[in-house]
Amino acid sequence: MKLTVDLEICIVAGECYYNHPTLLKRNEETGCPDILVAELTSDDDIREAREAAEVCPSQAIAVID
Ligand code: SF4
């Protein structure tokens, strides 16, 4: 499974990288998230990615097959 972020609709709320720092990191220039783990292989990573997608206020984060 893959973690994706649509930076066109990210509103830089920061929920994703503050709550899931193992998967996402704040880009110092844009404030948008950089993806640290794009390929989700463990159950923990998949669960965290789904949580990040749920809390993103702009629905910019997706977990896809
Ligand atoms: S939670 Fe969503 S809107 Fe906020 S920084 Fe992350 S991707 Fe952007």
Short mmCIF file of N, CA, C and O and ligand atoms in Angstrom, two decimals:
data_model
loop_
_atom_site.label_atom_id
_atom_site.label_comp_id
_atom_site.label_asym_id
_atom_site.label_seq_id
_atom_site.Cartn_x
_atom_site.Cartn_y
_atom_site.Cartn_z
N MET A 1 0.84 -1.18 0.00
CA MET A 1 0.00 0.00 0.00
C MET A 1 0.88 1.23 0.00
O MET A 1 2.01 1.19 0.46
N LYS A 2 0.33 2.32 -0.50
CA LYS A 2 1.12 3.55 -0.63
C LYS A 2 0.44 4.70 0.11
O LYS A 2 -0.78 4.80 0.16
N LEU A 3 1.29 5.57 0.63
CA LEU A 3 0.84 6.81 1.26
C LEU A 3 1.09 7.95 0.28
O LEU A 3 2.20 8.09 -0.24
N THR A 4 0.06 8.73 0.01
CA THR A 4 0.23 9.86 -0.90
C THR A 4 -0.31 11.14 -0.25
O THR A 4 -1.19 11.09 0.60
N VAL A 5 0.26 12.25 -0.66
CA VAL A 5 -0.21 13.56 -0.20
C VAL A 5 -0.39 14.45 -1.43
O VAL A 5 0.54 14.61 -2.22
N ASP A 6 -1.58 15.02 -1.56
CA ASP A 6 -1.84 15.96 -2.65
C ASP A 6 -1.47 17.36 -2.16
O ASP A 6 -2.23 18.00 -1.43
N LEU A 7 -0.30 17.83 -2.56
CA LEU A 7 0.18 19.12 -2.06
C LEU A 7 -0.60 20.29 -2.65
O LEU A 7 -0.51 21.41 -2.14
N GLU A 8 -1.39 20.03 -3.69
CA GLU A 8 -2.21 21.10 -4.27
C GLU A 8 -3.34 21.50 -3.31
O GLU A 8 -3.80 22.64 -3.35
N ILE A 9 -3.78 20.57 -2.48
CA ILE A 9 -4.90 20.89 -1.59
C ILE A 9 -4.51 20.89 -0.11
O ILE A 9 -5.35 21.16 0.75
N CYS A 10 -3.26 20.60 0.19
CA CYS A 10 -2.77 20.69 1.58
C CYS A 10 -2.88 22.15 2.04
O CYS A 10 -2.45 23.06 1.34
N ILE A 11 -3.47 22.35 3.23
CA ILE A 11 -3.62 23.71 3.75
C ILE A 11 -2.64 23.97 4.90
O ILE A 11 -2.80 24.91 5.67
N VAL A 12 -1.64 23.10 5.02
CA VAL A 12 -0.54 23.29 5.98
C VAL A 12 -1.06 23.37 7.43
O VAL A 12 -0.62 24.19 8.21
N ALA A 13 -2.02 22.53 7.72
CA ALA A 13 -2.54 22.48 9.08
C ALA A 13 -1.57 21.77 10.02
O ALA A 13 -1.58 22.03 11.23
N GLY A 14 -0.77 20.87 9.50
CA GLY A 14 0.26 20.22 10.30
C GLY A 14 -0.18 19.01 11.09
O GLY A 14 0.64 18.39 11.76
N GLU A 15 -1.45 18.68 11.04
CA GLU A 15 -1.94 17.54 11.83
C GLU A 15 -1.17 16.26 11.51
O GLU A 15 -0.88 15.46 12.40
N CYS A 16 -0.87 16.06 10.26
CA CYS A 16 -0.27 14.80 9.84
C CYS A 16 1.12 14.60 10.42
O CYS A 16 1.40 13.58 11.03
N TYR A 17 1.99 15.57 10.24
CA TYR A 17 3.37 15.33 10.70
C TYR A 17 3.54 15.50 12.20
O TYR A 17 4.43 14.92 12.79
N TYR A 18 2.65 16.28 12.84
CA TYR A 18 2.76 16.37 14.30
C TYR A 18 2.30 15.07 14.95
O TYR A 18 2.86 14.66 15.96
N ASN A 19 1.30 14.44 14.39
CA ASN A 19 0.75 13.21 14.99
C ASN A 19 1.41 11.94 14.46
O ASN A 19 1.32 10.89 15.11
N HIS A 20 2.04 12.01 13.30
CA HIS A 20 2.61 10.81 12.70
C HIS A 20 4.01 11.09 12.16
O HIS A 20 4.26 11.00 10.94
N PRO A 21 4.92 11.44 13.06
CA PRO A 21 6.27 11.84 12.62
C PRO A 21 7.10 10.71 12.04
O PRO A 21 8.14 10.98 11.42
N THR A 22 6.68 9.47 12.22
CA THR A 22 7.45 8.39 11.61
C THR A 22 7.14 8.28 10.11
O THR A 22 7.94 7.73 9.36
N LEU A 23 6.00 8.82 9.70
CA LEU A 23 5.61 8.71 8.29
C LEU A 23 5.81 10.01 7.52
O LEU A 23 6.06 9.98 6.30
N LEU A 24 5.65 11.12 8.21
CA LEU A 24 5.64 12.42 7.52
C LEU A 24 6.48 13.43 8.29
O LEU A 24 6.52 13.42 9.52
N LYS A 25 7.09 14.32 7.54
CA LYS A 25 7.97 15.33 8.16
C LYS A 25 7.66 16.69 7.55
O LYS A 25 7.41 16.79 6.34
N ARG A 26 7.67 17.71 8.37
CA ARG A 26 7.39 19.06 7.87
C ARG A 26 8.51 19.54 6.95
O ARG A 26 9.68 19.50 7.31
N ASN A 27 8.13 19.99 5.76
CA ASN A 27 9.09 20.60 4.86
C ASN A 27 9.38 22.01 5.35
O ASN A 27 8.46 22.82 5.50
N GLU A 28 10.63 22.30 5.63
CA GLU A 28 10.98 23.58 6.25
C GLU A 28 10.66 24.77 5.35
O GLU A 28 10.44 25.88 5.85
N GLU A 29 10.61 24.58 4.08
CA GLU A 29 10.35 25.71 3.17
C GLU A 29 8.86 25.94 2.95
O GLU A 29 8.39 27.07 2.94
N THR A 30 8.12 24.88 2.76
CA THR A 30 6.70 25.03 2.39
C THR A 30 5.75 24.81 3.55
O THR A 30 4.61 25.28 3.50
N GLY A 31 6.18 24.09 4.60
CA GLY A 31 5.29 23.73 5.69
C GLY A 31 4.43 22.53 5.40
O GLY A 31 3.78 21.98 6.28
N CYS A 32 4.43 22.11 4.15
CA CYS A 32 3.69 20.91 3.76
C CYS A 32 4.49 19.67 4.16
O CYS A 32 5.68 19.75 4.44
N PRO A 33 3.85 18.52 4.20
CA PRO A 33 4.56 17.32 4.61
C PRO A 33 5.43 16.71 3.50
O PRO A 33 5.03 16.70 2.33
N ASP A 34 6.60 16.26 3.89
CA ASP A 34 7.39 15.36 3.05
C ASP A 34 7.08 13.95 3.52
O ASP A 34 6.97 13.70 4.74
N ILE A 35 6.95 13.04 2.59
CA ILE A 35 6.65 11.66 2.94
C ILE A 35 7.94 10.92 3.25
O ILE A 35 8.87 10.90 2.44
N LEU A 36 8.01 10.34 4.44
CA LEU A 36 9.19 9.58 4.84
C LEU A 36 9.05 8.10 4.48
O LEU A 36 10.04 7.43 4.21
N VAL A 37 7.82 7.60 4.53
CA VAL A 37 7.57 6.18 4.24
C VAL A 37 6.44 6.10 3.21
O VAL A 37 5.26 6.17 3.56
N ALA A 38 6.80 6.02 1.95
CA ALA A 38 5.78 5.99 0.88
C ALA A 38 5.20 4.60 0.72
O ALA A 38 4.01 4.44 0.44
N GLU A 39 6.04 3.58 0.86
CA GLU A 39 5.58 2.19 0.74
C GLU A 39 5.25 1.67 2.13
O GLU A 39 6.14 1.52 2.97
N LEU A 40 3.97 1.41 2.35
CA LEU A 40 3.53 0.97 3.68
C LEU A 40 3.56 -0.55 3.73
O LEU A 40 2.76 -1.21 3.06
N THR A 41 4.47 -1.08 4.50
CA THR A 41 4.63 -2.54 4.54
C THR A 41 4.19 -3.16 5.86
O THR A 41 3.81 -4.32 5.90
N SER A 42 4.26 -2.40 6.94
CA SER A 42 3.88 -2.98 8.23
C SER A 42 2.46 -2.58 8.61
O SER A 42 1.93 -1.55 8.15
N ASP A 43 1.84 -3.39 9.47
CA ASP A 43 0.49 -3.07 9.94
C ASP A 43 0.46 -1.73 10.66
O ASP A 43 -0.49 -0.96 10.54
N ASP A 44 1.52 -1.47 11.43
CA ASP A 44 1.59 -0.20 12.17
C ASP A 44 1.61 0.98 11.22
O ASP A 44 0.93 1.99 11.44
N ASP A 45 2.42 0.89 10.17
CA ASP A 45 2.51 2.00 9.22
C ASP A 45 1.17 2.21 8.51
O ASP A 45 0.74 3.35 8.29
N ILE A 46 0.52 1.12 8.14
CA ILE A 46 -0.78 1.24 7.46
C ILE A 46 -1.81 1.87 8.39
O ILE A 46 -2.56 2.77 8.00
N ARG A 47 -1.82 1.45 9.63
CA ARG A 47 -2.77 2.01 10.60
C ARG A 47 -2.51 3.50 10.80
O ARG A 47 -3.42 4.33 10.78
N GLU A 48 -1.24 3.86 10.97
CA GLU A 48 -0.90 5.27 11.18
C GLU A 48 -1.24 6.11 9.96
O GLU A 48 -1.70 7.25 10.08
N ALA A 49 -0.99 5.57 8.78
CA ALA A 49 -1.29 6.32 7.56
C ALA A 49 -2.79 6.56 7.43
O ALA A 49 -3.23 7.65 7.04
N ARG A 50 -3.57 5.56 7.78
CA ARG A 50 -5.03 5.73 7.72
C ARG A 50 -5.49 6.78 8.73
O ARG A 50 -6.39 7.57 8.46
N GLU A 51 -4.87 6.77 9.91
CA GLU A 51 -5.20 7.79 10.91
C GLU A 51 -4.85 9.18 10.40
O GLU A 51 -5.60 10.14 10.59
N ALA A 52 -3.69 9.30 9.77
CA ALA A 52 -3.28 10.60 9.22
C ALA A 52 -4.27 11.07 8.17
O ALA A 52 -4.64 12.25 8.12
N ALA A 53 -4.73 10.16 7.33
CA ALA A 53 -5.70 10.52 6.30
C ALA A 53 -7.01 10.99 6.93
O ALA A 53 -7.65 11.93 6.45
N GLU A 54 -7.39 10.35 8.03
CA GLU A 54 -8.65 10.71 8.68
C GLU A 54 -8.60 12.10 9.31
O GLU A 54 -9.59 12.82 9.32
N VAL A 55 -7.45 12.46 9.87
CA VAL A 55 -7.38 13.74 10.59
C VAL A 55 -7.03 14.91 9.68
O VAL A 55 -7.19 16.06 10.09
N CYS A 56 -6.59 14.65 8.48
CA CYS A 56 -6.23 15.75 7.58
C CYS A 56 -7.49 16.57 7.25
O CYS A 56 -8.43 16.04 6.67
N PRO A 57 -7.50 17.85 7.60
CA PRO A 57 -8.72 18.65 7.38
C PRO A 57 -9.02 18.93 5.92
O PRO A 57 -10.16 19.28 5.59
N SER A 58 -8.04 18.79 5.05
CA SER A 58 -8.30 19.06 3.63
C SER A 58 -8.40 17.78 2.81
O SER A 58 -8.52 17.84 1.59
N GLN A 59 -8.33 16.64 3.49
CA GLN A 59 -8.40 15.34 2.81
C GLN A 59 -7.35 15.22 1.71
O GLN A 59 -7.61 14.71 0.63
N ALA A 60 -6.16 15.71 2.04
CA ALA A 60 -5.06 15.67 1.08
C ALA A 60 -4.30 14.34 1.11
O ALA A 60 -3.55 14.03 0.20
N ILE A 61 -4.51 13.57 2.19
CA ILE A 61 -3.75 12.34 2.39
C ILE A 61 -4.59 11.15 1.97
O ILE A 61 -5.77 11.06 2.30
N ALA A 62 -3.96 10.23 1.25
CA ALA A 62 -4.65 9.02 0.83
C ALA A 62 -3.78 7.80 1.06
O ALA A 62 -2.55 7.89 0.99
N VAL A 63 -4.42 6.69 1.35
CA VAL A 63 -3.75 5.39 1.43
C VAL A 63 -4.35 4.54 0.33
O VAL A 63 -5.55 4.28 0.32
N ILE A 64 -3.51 4.14 -0.62
CA ILE A 64 -4.03 3.44 -1.79
C ILE A 64 -3.34 2.09 -1.98
O ILE A 64 -2.20 1.90 -1.56
N ASP A 65 -4.03 1.17 -2.63
CA ASP A 65 -3.47 -0.16 -2.92
C ASP A 65 -2.47 -0.08 -4.06
O ASP A 65 -2.60 0.72 -4.94
S1 SF4 B 1 -2.83 17.32 7.79
FE1 SF4 B 1 -3.38 17.58 5.62
S2 SF4 B 1 -3.57 19.78 5.37
FE2 SF4 B 1 -2.42 19.45 7.26
S3 SF4 B 1 -0.25 19.51 6.65
FE3 SF4 B 1 -0.93 17.37 6.59
S4 SF4 B 1 -1.55 17.06 4.44
FE4 SF4 B 1 -1.48 19.25 4.79
#
